[in-house]
C-alpha cells in the first residue's frame, strides 16, 4: 500500500500592525513635505509676481508721464507768445468744475494762475483745483501732487499753404486745434473756418495740430462702483491709482486710469536761472515754491517720485521702510504703526501697511520743447 504525503500548507504573512503604522507615518511625512514645498513655491511665485507687478507699474507710470512731459511746450515750431487764443477755442470746451474751466484749459502763459505748458500743485488736504474738477473729494489721494501739461499733438492735420482738411475740422466742432506758421504766428481755435495765420498771409506754409491738456493725479481706488471711491471698491481693499484727466475731442474733460498700485506721487521742478536759454537746473523746488517764486517760465526739468505698492499681502516678514519723496513728504512703514510727516492727511495703502511690498523710483524728464520766451 502506497502512502500519499499531504503537502504542508504554506504559511502566508502580511504587514504587521507596526509595519503598517511605520508606512503610514512615512507617507504622511512625504506628503507633508510635498505640500510644504508646493506652498513655498506658490508663495514664492506670488511674491515674485508682486515684485514684477510693482516694476511694471512703475515703468508704465514713468512712460506715460514722461511722454506728456516731453511733449509739453510743443507749439508746432512757435513759442507760446506767438499764439493767439481765438474765442472759438474757449467756447468749445466744457468746464470740468472747480478751477478746471475753459480759461484754465487754454491758459498758455506761465506764471498765470494754473497756466503754462507745465504747472504743478503741491499735495493738500483737498484736491488743489477744487473737488468738482475730478467729480468729488473722495477721488483724490490726500497729500499727493498734481501736474498739468499743455501742448499740441504730433499729428499734422493739414500741411500746405492753406489748411486743406476743413471738412475734418468742421466735423469735430469741439476739438481745439492750433493752426501755425513755423517761426511766425499761431492761433488756438475750434470749428471752421480755419483762421489764417499770420493774418492775410495765406502764402506761408501752415500746419494744424490737435490741442492737448493732460492732468495727472492719484485716486484712492482703481475701479469705483459709482462716481466716488468708497471703502467697498476693489473687493474691499481700494487700490490707489495714477489717473490722467485729459481734454477730449468733444471739448469735455475725462479721467482714465493709467496704472493702479501707485500709492504716492511727488513732483519736484528743476528751475534754471536763465530759463530756456540754459537747460541745466540750478535747484529743484516744490510746486508751491515755484509758484511763490513766480518761476514757472524757468522750469526746465521735472523730477517725479512714485511709490508703487503690491495688492498682495505678505505676512512672512514686515516690509518696513522709510520713504522720503520730497521736502514736504516723508512717511515710515513699520510694524509698530505708520508715521507720516508733512504728507497732508496721507494714509498708506492697506489696513496693515507693513504687510505689503513697496517699490520707489524717481525719474527726471528734461523739458525738451522749452523755448526762450
Short mmCIF file of C-alpha atoms in Angstrom, two decimals:
data_model
loop_
_atom_site.label_atom_id
_atom_site.label_comp_id
_atom_site.label_asym_id
_atom_site.label_seq_id
_atom_site.Cartn_x
_atom_site.Cartn_y
_atom_site.Cartn_z
CA UNK A 1 0.00 0.00 0.00
CA UNK A 2 1.40 3.29 -1.15
CA UNK A 3 1.42 6.16 1.29
CA UNK A 4 0.43 9.60 -0.09
CA UNK A 5 2.03 12.59 1.60
CA UNK A 6 -0.13 15.64 2.01
CA UNK A 7 1.58 18.95 1.06
CA UNK A 8 2.11 21.12 4.04
CA UNK A 9 0.20 24.39 3.56
CA UNK A 10 2.41 27.42 3.03
CA UNK A 11 2.05 30.00 5.74
CA UNK A 12 1.32 33.49 4.28
CA UNK A 13 2.16 36.64 6.21
CA UNK A 14 1.03 40.31 5.59
CA UNK A 15 2.11 43.57 7.16
CA UNK A 16 2.13 43.65 10.83
CA UNK A 17 0.37 46.47 12.62
CA UNK A 18 3.72 48.04 13.49
CA UNK A 19 4.90 47.90 9.88
CA UNK A 20 1.65 49.44 8.65
CA UNK A 21 1.92 52.28 11.17
CA UNK A 22 5.50 52.97 10.09
CA UNK A 23 4.44 53.07 6.42
CA UNK A 24 1.57 55.43 7.21
CA UNK A 25 3.86 57.76 9.16
CA UNK A 26 6.44 57.77 6.37
CA UNK A 27 3.70 58.50 3.83
CA UNK A 28 2.42 61.39 5.92
CA UNK A 29 5.93 62.80 6.18
CA UNK A 30 6.47 62.59 2.41
CA UNK A 31 3.06 64.08 1.58
CA UNK A 32 3.57 66.82 4.17
CA UNK A 33 6.93 67.66 2.65
CA UNK A 34 5.39 67.86 -0.80
CA UNK A 35 2.60 70.09 0.49
CA UNK A 36 5.10 72.41 2.18
CA UNK A 37 7.15 72.53 -1.00
CA UNK A 38 4.05 73.36 -3.01
CA UNK A 39 3.04 76.11 -0.57
CA UNK A 40 6.56 77.56 -0.56
CA UNK A 41 6.72 77.53 -4.35
CA UNK A 42 3.29 79.12 -4.62
CA UNK A 43 4.21 81.80 -2.10
CA UNK A 44 7.48 82.46 -3.91
CA UNK A 45 5.58 82.75 -7.18
CA UNK A 46 3.11 85.20 -5.63
CA UNK A 47 5.91 87.32 -4.17
CA UNK A 48 7.80 87.32 -7.46
CA UNK A 49 4.60 88.21 -9.31
CA UNK A 50 4.08 91.03 -6.82
CA UNK A 51 7.60 92.33 -7.44
CA UNK A 52 7.07 92.14 -11.21
CA UNK A 53 3.76 93.94 -10.73
CA UNK A 54 5.48 96.79 -8.91
CA UNK A 55 8.20 97.15 -11.53
CA UNK A 56 5.67 97.03 -14.36
CA UNK A 57 3.52 99.67 -12.70
CA UNK A 58 6.49 101.98 -12.20
CA UNK A 59 7.52 101.52 -15.83
CA UNK A 60 4.03 102.32 -17.12
CA UNK A 61 3.77 105.38 -14.87
CA UNK A 62 7.16 106.73 -15.96
CA UNK A 63 6.44 106.05 -19.65
CA UNK A 64 3.08 107.81 -19.65
CA UNK A 65 4.13 110.77 -17.54
CA UNK A 66 7.38 111.02 -19.48
CA UNK A 67 5.52 111.23 -22.80
CA UNK A 68 3.37 114.13 -21.68
CA UNK A 69 6.33 115.96 -20.14
CA UNK A 70 8.44 115.55 -23.26
CA UNK A 71 5.60 116.90 -25.38
CA UNK A 72 4.90 119.86 -23.07
CA UNK A 73 5.50 123.28 -24.68
CA UNK A 74 5.43 121.92 -28.23
CA UNK A 75 3.58 124.51 -30.34
CA UNK A 76 4.39 123.44 -33.88
CA UNK A 77 7.57 125.48 -34.20
CA UNK A 78 6.43 128.57 -32.30
CA UNK A 79 6.63 129.93 -28.78
CA UNK A 80 3.55 130.44 -26.65
CA UNK A 81 3.98 134.20 -27.03
CA UNK A 82 3.20 133.83 -30.75
CA UNK A 83 -0.17 132.14 -30.10
CA UNK A 84 -3.48 133.98 -30.25
CA UNK A 85 -6.41 132.47 -28.33
CA UNK A 86 -9.49 132.56 -30.52
CA UNK A 87 -12.81 132.78 -28.67
CA UNK A 88 -13.95 129.65 -30.52
CA UNK A 89 -11.32 127.64 -28.63
CA UNK A 90 -12.57 128.54 -25.17
CA UNK A 91 -16.18 128.33 -26.33
CA UNK A 92 -15.74 124.72 -27.46
CA UNK A 93 -14.56 123.49 -24.05
CA UNK A 94 -16.86 122.35 -21.27
CA UNK A 95 -15.72 123.18 -17.76
CA UNK A 96 -14.91 120.14 -15.63
CA UNK A 97 -15.79 122.03 -12.45
CA UNK A 98 -13.74 123.78 -9.82
CA UNK A 99 -10.78 125.60 -11.35
CA UNK A 100 -10.78 123.33 -14.43
CA UNK A 101 -12.54 125.93 -16.55
CA UNK A 102 -12.37 126.92 -20.22
CA UNK A 103 -9.98 129.79 -19.43
CA UNK A 104 -7.75 127.48 -17.37
CA UNK A 105 -7.65 124.90 -20.17
CA UNK A 106 -6.40 127.45 -22.71
CA UNK A 107 -4.10 129.41 -20.38
CA UNK A 108 -0.74 129.13 -22.14
CA UNK A 109 1.24 131.82 -20.31
CA UNK A 110 3.46 130.53 -17.48
CA UNK A 111 3.13 132.25 -14.11
CA UNK A 112 -0.54 132.92 -14.78
CA UNK A 113 -2.90 131.14 -12.40
CA UNK A 114 -2.50 127.47 -13.28
CA UNK A 115 -1.27 128.30 -16.79
CA UNK A 116 1.68 127.44 -18.99
CA UNK A 117 2.96 124.30 -20.64
CA UNK A 118 3.83 122.80 -17.23
CA UNK A 119 2.17 123.72 -13.97
CA UNK A 120 2.06 121.82 -10.70
CA UNK A 121 0.15 121.78 -7.45
CA UNK A 122 1.59 120.60 -4.15
CA UNK A 123 -0.34 117.95 -2.24
CA UNK A 124 -3.07 119.17 0.05
CA UNK A 125 -5.96 118.06 2.22
CA UNK A 126 -8.31 118.60 -0.70
CA UNK A 127 -7.82 118.47 -4.46
CA UNK A 128 -5.85 121.63 -5.32
CA UNK A 129 -8.09 122.62 -8.25
CA UNK A 130 -11.36 122.03 -6.40
CA UNK A 131 -13.05 118.69 -5.78
CA UNK A 132 -15.59 119.29 -8.55
CA UNK A 133 -12.76 119.13 -11.11
CA UNK A 134 -12.46 115.36 -10.54
CA UNK A 135 -16.05 114.77 -9.50
CA UNK A 136 -15.74 114.59 -5.74
CA UNK A 137 -13.23 114.96 -2.89
CA UNK A 138 -13.27 111.18 -2.39
CA UNK A 139 -11.43 110.75 -5.71
CA UNK A 140 -8.18 112.32 -4.52
CA UNK A 141 -5.31 110.78 -2.52
CA UNK A 142 -4.64 113.43 0.10
CA UNK A 143 -1.11 114.77 0.21
CA UNK A 144 -0.24 113.70 -3.35
CA UNK A 145 0.89 116.17 -6.01
CA UNK A 146 -0.91 117.13 -9.23
CA UNK A 147 0.78 118.12 -12.50
CA UNK A 148 -0.68 119.65 -15.68
CA UNK A 149 0.86 119.71 -19.17
CA UNK A 150 -0.29 121.60 -22.28
CA UNK A 151 0.93 121.02 -25.84
CA UNK A 152 -0.18 120.13 -29.36
CA UNK A 153 -0.03 116.57 -30.62
CA UNK A 154 2.41 115.36 -33.26
CA UNK A 155 -0.42 114.56 -35.67
CA UNK A 156 -0.40 117.10 -38.50
CA UNK A 157 -3.87 117.56 -39.94
CA UNK A 158 -3.23 119.83 -42.86
CA UNK A 159 0.21 120.78 -44.12
CA UNK A 160 0.23 123.20 -47.03
CA UNK A 161 -0.14 126.88 -47.87
CA UNK A 162 -3.78 126.83 -46.75
CA UNK A 163 -5.32 124.26 -44.35
CA UNK A 164 -6.90 121.67 -46.62
CA UNK A 165 -8.85 119.49 -44.21
CA UNK A 166 -11.61 121.93 -43.30
CA UNK A 167 -14.21 119.17 -43.61
CA UNK A 168 -12.47 117.09 -40.92
CA UNK A 169 -12.18 120.10 -38.64
CA UNK A 170 -15.81 121.06 -39.21
CA UNK A 171 -16.89 117.53 -38.35
CA UNK A 172 -15.32 117.93 -34.89
CA UNK A 173 -16.58 121.34 -33.82
CA UNK A 174 -15.49 120.94 -30.18
CA UNK A 175 -11.96 119.73 -30.89
CA UNK A 176 -9.49 122.51 -30.17
CA UNK A 177 -6.72 122.93 -32.76
CA UNK A 178 -3.64 125.05 -33.26
CA UNK A 179 -3.01 126.46 -36.73
CA UNK A 180 0.59 127.60 -37.03
CA UNK A 181 3.06 129.09 -39.44
CA UNK A 182 6.51 127.94 -38.36
CA UNK A 183 8.52 130.80 -36.95
CA UNK A 184 5.60 133.15 -37.44
CA UNK A 185 2.27 133.21 -35.64
CA UNK A 186 -0.27 130.67 -34.44
CA UNK A 187 -3.90 130.61 -33.34
CA UNK A 188 -5.74 128.30 -30.98
CA UNK A 189 -9.23 127.73 -32.40
CA UNK A 190 -12.13 125.33 -32.82
CA UNK A 191 -14.51 124.60 -35.69
CA UNK A 192 -14.29 126.25 -39.10
CA UNK A 193 -13.35 128.46 -40.77
CA UNK A 194 -9.69 127.86 -40.04
CA UNK A 195 -8.02 131.17 -39.14
CA UNK A 196 -5.31 132.43 -41.47
CA UNK A 197 -2.01 132.67 -39.62
CA UNK A 198 -0.43 135.18 -39.88
CA UNK A 199 -3.32 137.44 -40.85
CA UNK A 200 -3.63 137.89 -44.63
CA UNK A 201 -0.56 135.73 -45.25
CA UNK A 202 -2.00 132.67 -46.96
CA UNK A 203 1.22 132.14 -48.90
CA UNK A 204 3.08 130.99 -45.76
CA UNK A 205 3.12 127.24 -45.20
CA UNK A 206 0.73 126.34 -42.38
CA UNK A 207 0.03 123.32 -40.18
CA UNK A 208 -2.85 122.29 -37.94
CA UNK A 209 -2.35 120.25 -34.77
CA UNK A 210 -4.84 118.91 -32.18
CA UNK A 211 -4.50 120.70 -28.83
CA UNK A 212 -3.93 118.62 -25.68
CA UNK A 213 -4.29 119.18 -21.93
CA UNK A 214 -3.12 116.38 -19.59
CA UNK A 215 -3.51 116.39 -15.82
CA UNK A 216 -2.08 113.59 -13.64
CA UNK A 217 -3.21 112.88 -10.08
CA UNK A 218 -3.79 109.95 -7.71
CA UNK A 219 -7.19 108.43 -6.98
CA UNK A 220 -7.72 106.23 -3.88
CA UNK A 221 -9.30 103.36 -5.82
CA UNK A 222 -8.85 101.57 -9.12
CA UNK A 223 -12.43 100.73 -10.11
CA UNK A 224 -15.09 102.73 -8.25
CA UNK A 225 -18.55 101.21 -8.30
CA UNK A 226 -20.06 104.68 -8.53
CA UNK A 227 -18.91 108.22 -9.16
CA UNK A 228 -16.79 108.32 -6.00
CA UNK A 229 -14.24 105.96 -4.44
CA UNK A 230 -15.61 104.01 -1.46
CA UNK A 231 -14.26 101.52 1.09
CA UNK A 232 -16.07 98.68 -0.70
CA UNK A 233 -14.32 99.25 -4.04
CA UNK A 234 -11.64 96.88 -5.39
CA UNK A 235 -13.06 93.95 -3.37
CA UNK A 236 -12.94 95.90 -0.14
CA UNK A 237 -9.30 97.00 -0.49
CA UNK A 238 -9.30 100.24 -2.54
CA UNK A 239 -6.08 100.32 -4.56
CA UNK A 240 -4.58 103.80 -5.20
CA UNK A 241 -4.32 104.55 -8.91
CA UNK A 242 -2.48 107.02 -11.14
CA UNK A 243 -5.09 108.91 -13.14
CA UNK A 244 -4.89 111.05 -16.29
CA UNK A 245 -7.55 113.65 -16.92
CA UNK A 246 -7.41 114.95 -20.47
CA UNK A 247 -9.27 117.21 -22.88
CA UNK A 248 -11.27 115.04 -25.24
CA UNK A 249 -12.14 115.81 -28.86
CA UNK A 250 -15.71 116.68 -27.87
CA UNK A 251 -14.47 119.50 -25.62
CA UNK A 252 -15.08 117.68 -22.34
CA UNK A 253 -12.61 116.51 -19.70
CA UNK A 254 -12.50 112.79 -18.95
CA UNK A 255 -10.42 110.83 -16.43
CA UNK A 256 -8.85 107.47 -17.20
CA UNK A 257 -6.81 105.08 -15.08
CA UNK A 258 -3.17 104.91 -16.21
CA UNK A 259 -1.92 102.27 -13.76
CA UNK A 260 -3.09 101.04 -10.38
CA UNK A 261 -0.98 100.41 -7.31
CA UNK A 262 0.65 103.88 -7.18
CA UNK A 263 0.45 104.83 -3.51
CA UNK A 264 2.11 108.24 -3.53
CA UNK A 265 3.46 110.72 -6.09
CA UNK A 266 5.54 113.83 -5.51
CA UNK A 267 6.92 116.16 -8.17
CA UNK A 268 9.92 118.49 -8.00
CA UNK A 269 10.69 121.10 -10.64
CA UNK A 270 14.17 121.92 -11.87
CA UNK A 271 14.47 125.70 -12.12
CA UNK A 272 17.17 127.37 -14.19
CA UNK A 273 18.45 130.87 -13.57
CA UNK A 274 18.02 131.81 -17.23
CA UNK A 275 15.05 129.64 -18.16
CA UNK A 276 15.01 128.26 -21.69
CA UNK A 277 18.48 129.56 -22.52
CA UNK A 278 20.06 127.13 -20.04
CA UNK A 279 18.81 123.53 -19.86
CA UNK A 280 20.63 122.83 -16.58
CA UNK A 281 18.52 123.39 -13.44
CA UNK A 282 20.20 125.17 -10.57
CA UNK A 283 17.78 123.81 -7.98
CA UNK A 284 14.72 121.60 -7.59
CA UNK A 285 11.67 123.08 -5.94
CA UNK A 286 8.17 122.01 -4.92
CA UNK A 287 5.22 123.33 -6.91
CA UNK A 288 4.29 125.72 -4.12
CA UNK A 289 7.85 127.09 -4.02
CA UNK A 290 7.92 127.60 -7.81
CA UNK A 291 4.61 129.45 -7.66
CA UNK A 292 5.84 131.62 -4.78
CA UNK A 293 9.00 132.48 -6.75
CA UNK A 294 6.97 133.17 -9.91
CA UNK A 295 9.38 130.86 -11.72
CA UNK A 296 7.25 128.55 -13.88
CA UNK A 297 8.75 130.09 -17.00
CA UNK A 298 12.18 128.94 -15.78
CA UNK A 299 11.31 125.27 -15.17
CA UNK A 300 13.49 123.18 -17.49
CA UNK A 301 13.15 119.69 -16.00
CA UNK A 302 10.78 117.69 -13.82
CA UNK A 303 11.64 115.00 -11.24
CA UNK A 304 8.82 112.60 -10.40
CA UNK A 305 8.96 110.29 -7.38
CA UNK A 306 6.44 107.46 -7.07
CA UNK A 307 5.86 104.66 -4.60
CA UNK A 308 4.20 101.54 -6.00
CA UNK A 309 2.51 99.07 -3.65
CA UNK A 310 1.57 95.45 -4.23
CA UNK A 311 -2.07 94.46 -3.62
CA UNK A 312 -0.89 91.00 -2.44
CA UNK A 313 -0.33 90.74 1.31
CA UNK A 314 2.90 89.15 2.54
CA UNK A 315 2.83 88.22 6.23
CA UNK A 316 6.17 86.39 6.26
CA UNK A 317 8.20 89.45 7.23
CA UNK A 318 7.25 93.06 7.92
CA UNK A 319 8.10 95.27 4.95
CA UNK A 320 9.39 98.18 6.97
CA UNK A 321 10.91 101.19 5.24
CA UNK A 322 11.03 104.97 5.23
CA UNK A 323 10.06 106.81 2.06
CA UNK A 324 11.24 110.39 1.67
CA UNK A 325 9.83 111.57 -1.63
CA UNK A 326 10.32 115.30 -1.23
CA UNK A 327 10.95 118.02 1.31
CA UNK A 328 7.23 118.08 2.07
CA UNK A 329 6.51 114.35 2.18
CA UNK A 330 8.10 111.57 4.24
CA UNK A 331 6.40 108.50 5.63
CA UNK A 332 7.58 105.45 7.54
CA UNK A 333 6.07 101.98 7.28
CA UNK A 334 6.69 99.94 10.45
CA UNK A 335 5.04 97.05 12.26
CA UNK A 336 4.52 99.32 15.23
CA UNK A 337 2.49 101.70 13.09
CA UNK A 338 2.76 104.24 10.30
CA UNK A 339 4.44 107.59 10.85
CA UNK A 340 3.54 110.23 8.28
CA UNK A 341 5.40 113.52 8.12
CA UNK A 342 4.30 116.52 6.02
CA UNK A 343 2.23 114.49 3.52
CA UNK A 344 -1.01 116.26 4.36
CA UNK A 345 -3.50 113.73 5.76
CA UNK A 346 -1.94 110.96 3.67
CA UNK A 347 -2.81 107.37 4.61
CA UNK A 348 -0.72 104.49 3.17
CA UNK A 349 -2.43 101.55 1.49
CA UNK A 350 -3.73 98.58 3.50
CA UNK A 351 -5.22 98.07 6.92
CA UNK A 352 -1.79 96.72 7.94
CA UNK A 353 0.59 98.65 5.66
CA UNK A 354 3.73 96.77 6.79
CA UNK A 355 2.41 93.55 5.22
CA UNK A 356 2.65 94.85 1.63
CA UNK A 357 5.76 95.13 -0.51
CA UNK A 358 6.60 98.53 -2.00
CA UNK A 359 8.99 99.93 -4.56
CA UNK A 360 10.08 103.53 -5.03
CA UNK A 361 11.53 105.16 -8.11
CA UNK A 362 12.45 108.65 -9.20
CA UNK A 363 12.83 109.68 -12.82
CA UNK A 364 13.80 113.02 -14.31
CA UNK A 365 12.47 114.37 -17.60
CA UNK A 366 14.08 117.25 -19.46
CA UNK A 367 11.55 119.67 -20.96
CA UNK A 368 12.96 119.48 -24.47
CA UNK A 369 10.46 121.93 -26.01
CA UNK A 370 11.11 124.71 -23.54
CA UNK A 371 11.64 127.86 -25.58
CA UNK A 372 13.18 131.18 -24.67
CA UNK A 373 10.11 133.37 -24.39
#
